[in-house]
Structure formats: C-alpha cells, structure tokens
Amino acid sequence: MITALIMAGGEGTRFWPLSRKDNPKQFLKLNDEQKTMLQQTVERIAQLVPYEQIFIATNDSYQQAIKDQLAEIPEDNIIIEPLKRNTAPSIGLSSVIIEEKYPGSTMLVLPADHLIKDQNNFLDILKKAIMTAATGENLVTIGIEPTHPETGYGYIHFGDKLHTIDGDSVFKVENFTEKPDLDTAAEFLKDGSYLWNSGMFIWNLNSILANIEEHLPKLHLSLEKIREALNTEQQAEIIKEEFEKMESISIDYGIMEKADDIFVIPGSFGWDDLGSWPALERIKKVDEQGNVVVGKHYGIDTKNSIIHSTDKVITTIGLDNIVIVNTDDAVLICDKKRAQEVKRIREILSEEGLDDYL
C-alpha cells in the first residue's frame, strides 16, 4: 500500500510580490503550464498513487483553494495544521492520520511546488526508493545531482553504496548540510559525493513514527494524544491544543540528521524547486538580450534581467542582471544575485505592520 503526502502549507516568500500569503507559489502557474504547481504535483504522483490515497498537508487559509484546485482529492484527505510548526510536526500529524486509514503503508512525502521535467524517470526513482524503504526501518530521500555550485539548496553527503536497483545506486547518507556559502558549494561540487537536498522522503509509516518516538519524544507524546482523539468530537480541539505545545522543528534537523538508517538515491530528472525569481531563466524563454519577460516590456540596452508585470508596461534603460516584478499593489526591484533576500523584504513589511502587502 502506497500513500502520498503533499506538503502545501508554505508561503513562497522568495517569489514575492507575485506570491502572497493568500496565494502562495504552489497555487501559481509559473512554468507556462495551464495548471498550478500544486495541480501538476498531484497529477504527476497520481500515476503511482490513487487519488484516494493522496493527502495534502496545509493550513486553514489554503483549504478552500485546495478544494477548488483539487476536486479529485477527498476532502477528508486535506490535513489542516492549526499553527505553523515546521515540517516535523506537520509530517508527524499527517503520519498519524494516514496510519489510521492505511496502516502499515509506505508514505511518499513531496513538496507541492517543485518542477519535474522528466516525469517517467522521476516515477522510476520513486519506485526504487519505495523498494529501499521496505527494508527494515530505512528512511529514504531523493538527492539531486548538482549541476553548479548553488547556495540556495541544502546538501546531502553520501557514503557507502547499499545496493544498485536496475542501474540506480542507493547510498548511505553521511550527513546533511544547510545552505552553504559559494566557496563551500563549489567544494561540494568538485568532491562529487554531495547531492542537492530535494526535500522528498520515502518511508514506511511505522518507521517514521518509531523515529519520532526515539528522537522527538515530546512530539511523540503529542501525537499519541492526537491519535486517541481521531474520529471523535474533540479531534480538532486536541490537535490545536497539542500543536501549541510542539517545538517548531524541521524533519531534516529533528529526524534525518539523527536517525541511523538513512539512504539516498541520486536523481536527474529535470528537477527545480523554483526557489527565487532567477529560476525563471531555467524554465522560460530567454530573449536575445538574455532577458526573461512576462508581460509587456520595452527596453534600451537591457540584458540578463527578469522582468515580470501583471498589468503595466515596464520600460528600462541600461540595466543588467536586475529583477523587476510589478503587481497591482507592489513593485520589486533588486540585483538578480541578491534575489534570495526577497524573504527579508517580507519580514521588513511585516515588522512595519504592512500585512496587506504580504
């Protein structure tokens, strides 16, 4: 039995001002497709997992948008987190709920807003990860073969080979590294034993819950209380009550960096997490001047820039390596090399009480 959990609660902060709290990246159509990133993710995994076994983890603010975009997903499969507590509590809650419906199943955990170009290869790698997760208490992740020194991704350092499945190697994970500086990322690329951390995980429900019990005992106790309240009138109240007690911690830091049987399968299937505005250069047409233009733009001596406008005509003179994003109520202008800092702009707006612009 295979189940899938799609993580769809993020705010897509680095795609501001197009991505907003009430309409984040997973609900946008960024890669010239007629479907949103979330719809593409579900459609992709539905080739492997039936719709009734696909679950969506999100928050109450996005519940209606998910219902509107994913009519094929049962409403009961939308798992609502009452508070933001990072990925470990989210995955823990979802694991308990899915286990009640599909005990002993192998769960795929996938982000809602990533681009996958080679879907057949991607599904093939997932099948091999499922096979690996079926052994003992193995926790499996998919690592992306790096193509350049990237500071916006975490890295997975792999060691000894466990085995090979139809030509694809499965390696023991040595450690995880958060987003490195450029020099470190260049060293990782040269070393050859590092992969980008895709944030995709595959494990048996029993395995991940056993690891939560061992490495995050307080979270385990809360999940046990939630388990007892499932399908009762107190379910929503208990979930909220327990979430308020939970530490905000990622699954990488809380479990993957501590557990013993962690394995990674390298993948090369046209993956992109579309983490910031320069990612558009990898998925959209680039003109003769090296610009990516969405909307109307007229420029003189403007090159290597990202220009995105939802309504107004954008005109430029003498620009190079700039990001310009115009929406009906906000404009972003930044050096393309500093596009990762857009998240900080949102923090400044929040600190100033300008929540209407978030």
Tab-separated table of C-alpha atoms in Angstrom:
chain	number	residue	atom	x	y	z
A	1	MET	CA	0.000	0.000	0.000
A	2	ILE	CA	1.465	3.368	-1.080
A	3	THR	CA	0.227	6.728	0.191
A	4	ALA	CA	1.449	10.219	-0.681
A	5	LEU	CA	1.645	13.371	1.416
A	6	ILE	CA	1.929	16.670	-0.469
A	7	MET	CA	3.322	19.495	1.668
A	8	ALA	CA	1.328	22.562	0.619
A	9	GLY	CA	1.459	24.959	3.563
A	10	GLY	CA	4.363	27.200	2.527
A	11	GLU	CA	4.083	30.888	1.663
A	12	GLY	CA	6.597	31.019	-1.214
A	13	THR	CA	8.236	34.084	0.302
A	14	ARG	CA	11.046	34.430	-2.263
A	15	PHE	CA	8.534	34.854	-5.118
A	16	TRP	CA	7.062	37.989	-3.540
A	17	PRO	CA	5.310	40.162	-4.662
A	18	LEU	CA	3.619	37.691	-7.032
A	19	SER	CA	3.431	35.026	-4.324
A	20	ARG	CA	1.361	36.221	-1.348
A	21	LYS	CA	0.146	34.742	1.924
A	22	ASP	CA	-3.301	34.148	0.412
A	23	ASN	CA	-1.955	32.967	-2.962
A	24	PRO	CA	1.487	31.362	-2.479
A	25	LYS	CA	3.793	29.758	-5.028
A	26	GLN	CA	2.080	26.358	-5.077
A	27	PHE	CA	-1.125	27.993	-6.374
A	28	LEU	CA	0.617	29.871	-9.198
A	29	LYS	CA	1.221	28.916	-12.826
A	30	LEU	CA	4.929	29.651	-13.128
A	31	ASN	CA	6.158	27.419	-15.923
A	32	ASP	CA	3.790	28.275	-18.804
A	33	GLU	CA	1.515	25.352	-17.998
A	34	GLN	CA	-2.251	25.683	-17.711
A	35	LYS	CA	-2.137	24.093	-14.267
A	36	THR	CA	-0.739	25.353	-10.990
A	37	MET	CA	2.367	23.888	-9.378
A	38	LEU	CA	0.171	22.026	-6.871
A	39	GLN	CA	-2.056	20.582	-9.587
A	40	GLN	CA	0.993	19.421	-11.549
A	41	THR	CA	2.430	17.751	-8.435
A	42	VAL	CA	-0.758	15.820	-7.724
A	43	GLU	CA	-1.280	14.872	-11.375
A	44	ARG	CA	2.304	13.588	-11.519
A	45	ILE	CA	2.079	11.390	-8.418
A	46	ALA	CA	-1.408	10.141	-9.336
A	47	GLN	CA	0.317	7.949	-11.936
A	48	LEU	CA	1.686	5.975	-8.999
A	49	VAL	CA	-0.785	6.563	-6.145
A	50	PRO	CA	-4.608	6.605	-6.421
A	51	TYR	CA	-6.274	9.933	-5.630
A	52	GLU	CA	-7.973	8.498	-2.547
A	53	GLN	CA	-4.522	7.719	-1.115
A	54	ILE	CA	-3.088	11.203	-1.748
A	55	PHE	CA	-3.150	13.586	1.226
A	56	ILE	CA	-2.464	17.317	1.344
A	57	ALA	CA	-0.909	18.956	4.433
A	58	THR	CA	-1.716	22.652	4.642
A	59	ASN	CA	-3.252	25.317	6.869
A	60	ASP	CA	-6.792	26.577	7.146
A	61	SER	CA	-6.087	29.640	4.976
A	62	TYR	CA	-5.409	27.451	1.943
A	63	GLN	CA	-8.099	24.820	2.476
A	64	GLN	CA	-10.638	26.323	0.082
A	65	ALA	CA	-8.060	26.949	-2.647
A	66	ILE	CA	-7.004	23.308	-2.438
A	67	LYS	CA	-10.611	22.147	-2.684
A	68	ASP	CA	-11.105	24.366	-5.731
A	69	GLN	CA	-7.931	23.187	-7.464
A	70	LEU	CA	-8.063	19.504	-6.492
A	71	ALA	CA	-11.655	18.340	-6.738
A	72	GLU	CA	-10.458	14.766	-7.229
A	73	ILE	CA	-8.872	14.638	-3.743
A	74	PRO	CA	-11.302	13.571	-0.970
A	75	GLU	CA	-11.999	16.457	1.397
A	76	ASP	CA	-11.043	14.267	4.368
A	77	ASN	CA	-7.569	13.923	2.844
A	78	ILE	CA	-6.830	17.615	3.375
A	79	ILE	CA	-4.932	17.697	6.672
A	80	ILE	CA	-5.139	21.063	8.414
A	81	GLU	CA	-2.323	22.262	10.665
A	82	PRO	CA	-3.745	24.755	13.179
A	83	LEU	CA	-0.373	26.500	13.670
A	84	LYS	CA	2.917	26.746	11.781
A	85	ARG	CA	5.367	24.363	13.459
A	86	ASN	CA	7.696	23.425	10.575
A	87	THR	CA	7.867	20.069	8.822
A	88	ALA	CA	8.426	17.572	11.660
A	89	PRO	CA	5.098	18.277	13.441
A	90	SER	CA	3.328	18.509	10.082
A	91	ILE	CA	4.653	15.147	8.925
A	92	GLY	CA	4.017	13.643	12.356
A	93	LEU	CA	0.378	14.729	12.394
A	94	SER	CA	-0.129	13.532	8.835
A	95	SER	CA	1.511	10.175	9.594
A	96	VAL	CA	-0.886	9.505	12.474
A	97	ILE	CA	-3.923	10.433	10.363
A	98	ILE	CA	-2.783	8.405	7.345
A	99	GLU	CA	-1.863	5.436	9.534
A	100	GLU	CA	-5.432	5.350	10.872
A	101	LYS	CA	-6.731	4.987	7.303
A	102	TYR	CA	-3.923	2.991	5.696
A	103	PRO	CA	-1.937	1.252	8.473
A	104	GLY	CA	1.497	-0.006	7.522
A	105	SER	CA	1.577	1.882	4.242
A	106	THR	CA	4.692	3.361	2.681
A	107	MET	CA	4.382	7.143	2.523
A	108	LEU	CA	5.880	9.454	-0.073
A	109	VAL	CA	6.448	12.998	1.210
A	110	LEU	CA	6.677	15.562	-1.598
A	111	PRO	CA	6.769	19.378	-1.796
A	112	ALA	CA	3.831	20.932	-3.619
A	113	ASP	CA	5.750	23.473	-5.691
A	114	HIS	CA	8.664	21.776	-7.439
A	115	LEU	CA	9.195	21.376	-11.171
A	116	ILE	CA	9.854	17.902	-12.597
A	117	LYS	CA	10.551	17.787	-16.335
A	118	ASP	CA	11.201	14.050	-16.824
A	119	GLN	CA	8.204	12.515	-15.081
A	120	ASN	CA	8.873	8.931	-16.179
A	121	ASN	CA	12.386	8.979	-14.747
A	122	PHE	CA	11.089	10.614	-11.575
A	123	LEU	CA	8.457	7.921	-11.034
A	124	ASP	CA	11.054	5.229	-11.719
A	125	ILE	CA	13.321	6.654	-8.994
A	126	LEU	CA	10.370	6.806	-6.586
A	127	LYS	CA	9.601	3.137	-7.191
A	128	LYS	CA	13.191	2.239	-6.320
A	129	ALA	CA	13.001	4.393	-3.206
A	130	ILE	CA	9.830	2.530	-2.186
A	131	MET	CA	11.671	-0.768	-2.571
A	132	THR	CA	14.517	0.514	-0.392
A	133	ALA	CA	12.134	1.827	2.270
A	134	ALA	CA	10.573	-1.628	2.551
A	135	THR	CA	13.738	-2.987	4.196
A	136	GLY	CA	13.957	-2.648	7.984
A	137	GLU	CA	13.367	0.895	9.200
A	138	ASN	CA	15.052	2.591	6.253
A	139	LEU	CA	14.319	6.263	5.706
A	140	VAL	CA	14.978	7.231	2.096
A	141	THR	CA	15.405	10.592	0.399
A	142	ILE	CA	15.961	11.673	-3.196
A	143	GLY	CA	19.106	13.685	-3.858
A	144	ILE	CA	19.512	15.791	-6.977
A	145	GLU	CA	22.768	15.558	-8.909
A	146	PRO	CA	24.155	19.122	-8.756
A	147	THR	CA	24.969	20.965	-11.967
A	148	HIS	CA	26.557	24.089	-10.439
A	149	PRO	CA	27.583	25.450	-7.017
A	150	GLU	CA	24.226	26.508	-5.579
A	151	THR	CA	23.907	28.408	-2.286
A	152	GLY	CA	20.120	28.252	-2.183
A	153	TYR	CA	19.868	24.493	-1.541
A	154	GLY	CA	20.803	22.183	1.290
A	155	TYR	CA	23.213	19.339	0.508
A	156	ILE	CA	23.323	15.600	1.235
A	157	HIS	CA	26.738	13.982	1.718
A	158	PHE	CA	26.567	10.325	0.729
A	159	GLY	CA	28.948	7.494	1.593
A	160	ASP	CA	28.954	3.750	1.003
A	161	LYS	CA	26.721	2.140	-1.595
A	162	LEU	CA	23.943	-0.038	-0.164
A	163	HIS	CA	22.967	-1.669	-3.446
A	164	THR	CA	22.004	-0.959	-7.044
A	165	ILE	CA	18.481	-1.287	-8.445
A	166	ASP	CA	18.315	-1.524	-12.240
A	167	GLY	CA	21.305	0.749	-12.665
A	168	ASP	CA	20.447	3.291	-9.953
A	169	SER	CA	22.652	3.277	-6.860
A	170	VAL	CA	21.381	3.627	-3.303
A	171	PHE	CA	23.869	5.221	-0.897
A	172	LYS	CA	24.159	5.567	2.855
A	173	VAL	CA	23.739	9.205	3.957
A	174	GLU	CA	26.693	10.548	5.926
A	175	ASN	CA	25.267	13.954	6.851
A	176	PHE	CA	23.167	16.902	5.777
A	177	THR	CA	24.462	20.451	5.280
A	178	GLU	CA	22.283	23.549	5.314
A	179	LYS	CA	22.639	26.154	2.562
A	180	PRO	CA	26.431	26.714	2.200
A	181	ASP	CA	28.366	29.749	1.024
A	182	LEU	CA	29.564	29.815	-2.580
A	183	ASP	CA	33.099	28.559	-1.868
A	184	THR	CA	31.769	25.587	0.130
A	185	ALA	CA	29.198	24.802	-2.568
A	186	ALA	CA	31.993	24.807	-5.160
A	187	GLU	CA	33.992	22.363	-2.999
A	188	PHE	CA	30.948	20.089	-2.710
A	189	LEU	CA	30.514	20.068	-6.487
A	190	LYS	CA	34.190	19.236	-7.023
A	191	ASP	CA	34.115	16.496	-4.362
A	192	GLY	CA	31.420	14.546	-6.205
A	193	SER	CA	29.845	12.949	-3.129
A	194	TYR	CA	27.279	15.653	-2.456
A	195	LEU	CA	23.726	15.991	-3.769
A	196	TRP	CA	21.157	18.749	-3.530
A	197	ASN	CA	18.535	18.080	-0.863
A	198	SER	CA	15.202	17.861	-2.700
A	199	GLY	CA	13.015	17.666	0.413
A	200	MET	CA	11.459	14.417	-0.855
A	201	PHE	CA	11.208	11.478	1.555
A	202	ILE	CA	10.028	7.876	1.362
A	203	TRP	CA	9.426	5.631	4.378
A	204	ASN	CA	7.065	3.188	5.981
A	205	LEU	CA	4.694	4.861	8.445
A	206	ASN	CA	5.872	2.547	11.197
A	207	SER	CA	9.477	3.585	10.552
A	208	ILE	CA	8.959	7.344	10.682
A	209	LEU	CA	6.725	7.118	13.761
A	210	ALA	CA	9.304	4.928	15.521
A	211	ASN	CA	11.992	7.507	14.712
A	212	ILE	CA	9.818	10.326	16.028
A	213	GLU	CA	9.345	8.370	19.260
A	214	GLU	CA	13.119	7.902	19.601
A	215	HIS	CA	14.423	11.306	18.509
A	216	LEU	CA	11.499	13.665	19.236
A	217	PRO	CA	9.853	12.147	22.340
A	218	LYS	CA	7.793	15.246	23.175
A	219	LEU	CA	6.336	15.306	19.672
A	220	HIS	CA	5.606	11.583	20.009
A	221	LEU	CA	3.599	12.148	23.204
A	222	SER	CA	1.524	14.844	21.493
A	223	LEU	CA	0.908	12.602	18.504
A	224	GLU	CA	-0.289	9.803	20.792
A	225	LYS	CA	-2.854	12.158	22.336
A	226	ILE	CA	-3.953	13.182	18.849
A	227	ARG	CA	-4.201	9.542	17.821
A	228	GLU	CA	-6.600	8.853	20.708
A	229	ALA	CA	-8.786	11.796	19.646
A	230	LEU	CA	-9.095	10.867	15.972
A	231	ASN	CA	-12.685	10.444	14.763
A	232	THR	CA	-14.079	11.983	17.954
A	233	GLU	CA	-15.793	15.320	18.521
A	234	GLN	CA	-12.635	16.533	20.261
A	235	GLN	CA	-10.299	15.861	17.322
A	236	ALA	CA	-9.840	19.456	16.101
A	237	GLU	CA	-9.603	20.805	19.647
A	238	ILE	CA	-6.955	18.266	20.695
A	239	ILE	CA	-4.899	18.812	17.532
A	240	LYS	CA	-4.833	22.564	18.182
A	241	GLU	CA	-4.082	22.066	21.856
A	242	GLU	CA	-1.174	19.744	21.134
A	243	PHE	CA	0.215	21.854	18.280
A	244	GLU	CA	0.524	24.789	20.671
A	245	LYS	CA	2.928	22.678	22.749
A	246	MET	CA	5.046	21.455	19.841
A	247	GLU	CA	8.528	22.707	19.097
A	248	SER	CA	8.945	24.219	15.633
A	249	ILE	CA	11.497	21.910	14.036
A	250	SER	CA	12.235	20.576	10.565
A	251	ILE	CA	12.149	16.893	9.708
A	252	ASP	CA	15.755	17.226	8.466
A	253	TYR	CA	17.065	18.505	11.792
A	254	GLY	CA	14.714	16.546	14.047
A	255	ILE	CA	14.973	13.131	12.391
A	256	MET	CA	17.136	12.855	9.273
A	257	GLU	CA	20.296	14.191	10.932
A	258	LYS	CA	19.892	11.798	13.884
A	259	ALA	CA	18.485	8.521	12.585
A	260	ASP	CA	20.710	5.585	11.646
A	261	ASP	CA	19.239	4.003	8.528
A	262	ILE	CA	19.153	6.975	6.142
A	263	PHE	CA	19.677	6.335	2.439
A	264	VAL	CA	19.662	8.489	-0.676
A	265	ILE	CA	19.074	7.735	-4.347
A	266	PRO	CA	20.598	10.275	-6.748
A	267	GLY	CA	18.154	11.583	-9.313
A	268	SER	CA	18.494	13.518	-12.539
A	269	PHE	CA	15.020	14.187	-13.892
A	270	GLY	CA	14.881	17.904	-14.605
A	271	TRP	CA	14.180	18.953	-11.018
A	272	ASP	CA	13.929	22.575	-9.937
A	273	ASP	CA	12.495	23.898	-6.690
A	274	LEU	CA	11.840	27.306	-8.328
A	275	GLY	CA	13.186	28.901	-5.183
A	276	SER	CA	13.537	32.500	-6.351
A	277	TRP	CA	12.982	34.779	-9.334
A	278	PRO	CA	16.172	33.846	-11.270
A	279	ALA	CA	14.757	30.310	-11.558
A	280	LEU	CA	12.547	31.640	-14.368
A	281	GLU	CA	15.646	31.656	-16.582
A	282	ARG	CA	15.656	27.861	-16.359
A	283	ILE	CA	12.020	27.338	-17.310
A	284	LYS	CA	11.030	30.215	-19.596
A	285	LYS	CA	12.236	31.506	-22.944
A	286	VAL	CA	15.238	33.823	-22.754
A	287	ASP	CA	15.387	36.529	-25.460
A	288	GLU	CA	18.420	37.637	-27.489
A	289	GLN	CA	19.488	40.023	-24.721
A	290	GLY	CA	19.321	37.307	-22.078
A	291	ASN	CA	16.092	38.650	-20.575
A	292	VAL	CA	13.088	36.714	-19.341
A	293	VAL	CA	9.998	38.827	-19.907
A	294	VAL	CA	6.471	38.114	-18.699
A	295	GLY	CA	4.050	40.893	-19.638
A	296	LYS	CA	4.867	43.995	-21.680
A	297	HIS	CA	8.414	45.347	-21.664
A	298	TYR	CA	10.247	47.820	-23.876
A	299	GLY	CA	13.902	48.456	-23.152
A	300	ILE	CA	17.128	50.036	-24.320
A	301	ASP	CA	20.422	48.320	-23.513
A	302	THR	CA	18.732	45.996	-21.002
A	303	LYS	CA	20.129	42.493	-20.630
A	304	ASN	CA	20.276	39.398	-18.429
A	305	SER	CA	17.268	40.533	-16.423
A	306	ILE	CA	13.968	39.133	-15.142
A	307	ILE	CA	11.029	41.400	-15.936
A	308	HIS	CA	7.552	40.339	-14.824
A	309	SER	CA	4.478	42.578	-14.959
A	310	THR	CA	0.875	41.637	-14.341
A	311	ASP	CA	-0.639	44.836	-15.780
A	312	LYS	CA	1.638	47.825	-16.503
A	313	VAL	CA	4.097	48.330	-19.357
A	314	ILE	CA	7.657	48.160	-17.989
A	315	THR	CA	10.297	50.330	-19.694
A	316	THR	CA	14.012	50.148	-18.890
A	317	ILE	CA	17.295	51.757	-19.927
A	318	GLY	CA	20.805	50.496	-19.281
A	319	LEU	CA	20.068	47.628	-16.896
A	320	ASP	CA	21.989	44.380	-16.386
A	321	ASN	CA	21.235	41.452	-14.050
A	322	ILE	CA	18.171	43.076	-12.487
A	323	VAL	CA	14.864	41.609	-11.297
A	324	ILE	CA	11.762	43.772	-11.768
A	325	VAL	CA	8.372	42.424	-10.672
A	326	ASN	CA	5.233	44.523	-10.879
A	327	THR	CA	1.844	43.615	-9.418
A	328	ASP	CA	-1.244	45.748	-8.915
A	329	ASP	CA	-0.087	46.973	-5.480
A	330	ALA	CA	3.659	46.370	-5.173
A	331	VAL	CA	6.900	46.542	-7.160
A	332	LEU	CA	10.141	44.656	-6.519
A	333	ILE	CA	13.462	45.836	-7.982
A	334	CYS	CA	16.641	44.034	-6.995
A	335	ASP	CA	20.033	42.797	-8.124
A	336	LYS	CA	19.479	39.308	-9.560
A	337	LYS	CA	22.354	37.975	-7.445
A	338	ARG	CA	20.519	39.034	-4.278
A	339	ALA	CA	17.101	37.639	-5.161
A	340	GLN	CA	17.286	35.205	-2.228
A	341	GLU	CA	16.933	38.237	0.067
A	342	VAL	CA	13.362	38.915	-1.049
A	343	LYS	CA	12.273	36.936	2.002
A	344	ARG	CA	13.855	39.647	4.165
A	345	ILE	CA	11.781	42.322	2.386
A	346	ARG	CA	8.641	40.499	3.508
A	347	GLU	CA	9.979	40.452	7.054
A	348	ILE	CA	10.541	44.212	6.928
A	349	LEU	CA	6.998	44.798	5.668
A	350	SER	CA	5.657	42.620	8.478
A	351	GLU	CA	7.729	44.495	11.068
A	352	GLU	CA	6.274	47.757	9.752
A	353	GLY	CA	2.727	46.450	10.086
A	354	LEU	CA	2.141	46.381	6.318
A	355	ASP	CA	0.485	42.969	6.329
A	356	ASP	CA	-1.803	43.909	3.415
A	357	TYR	CA	1.249	43.658	1.161
A	358	LEU	CA	2.241	40.188	2.339
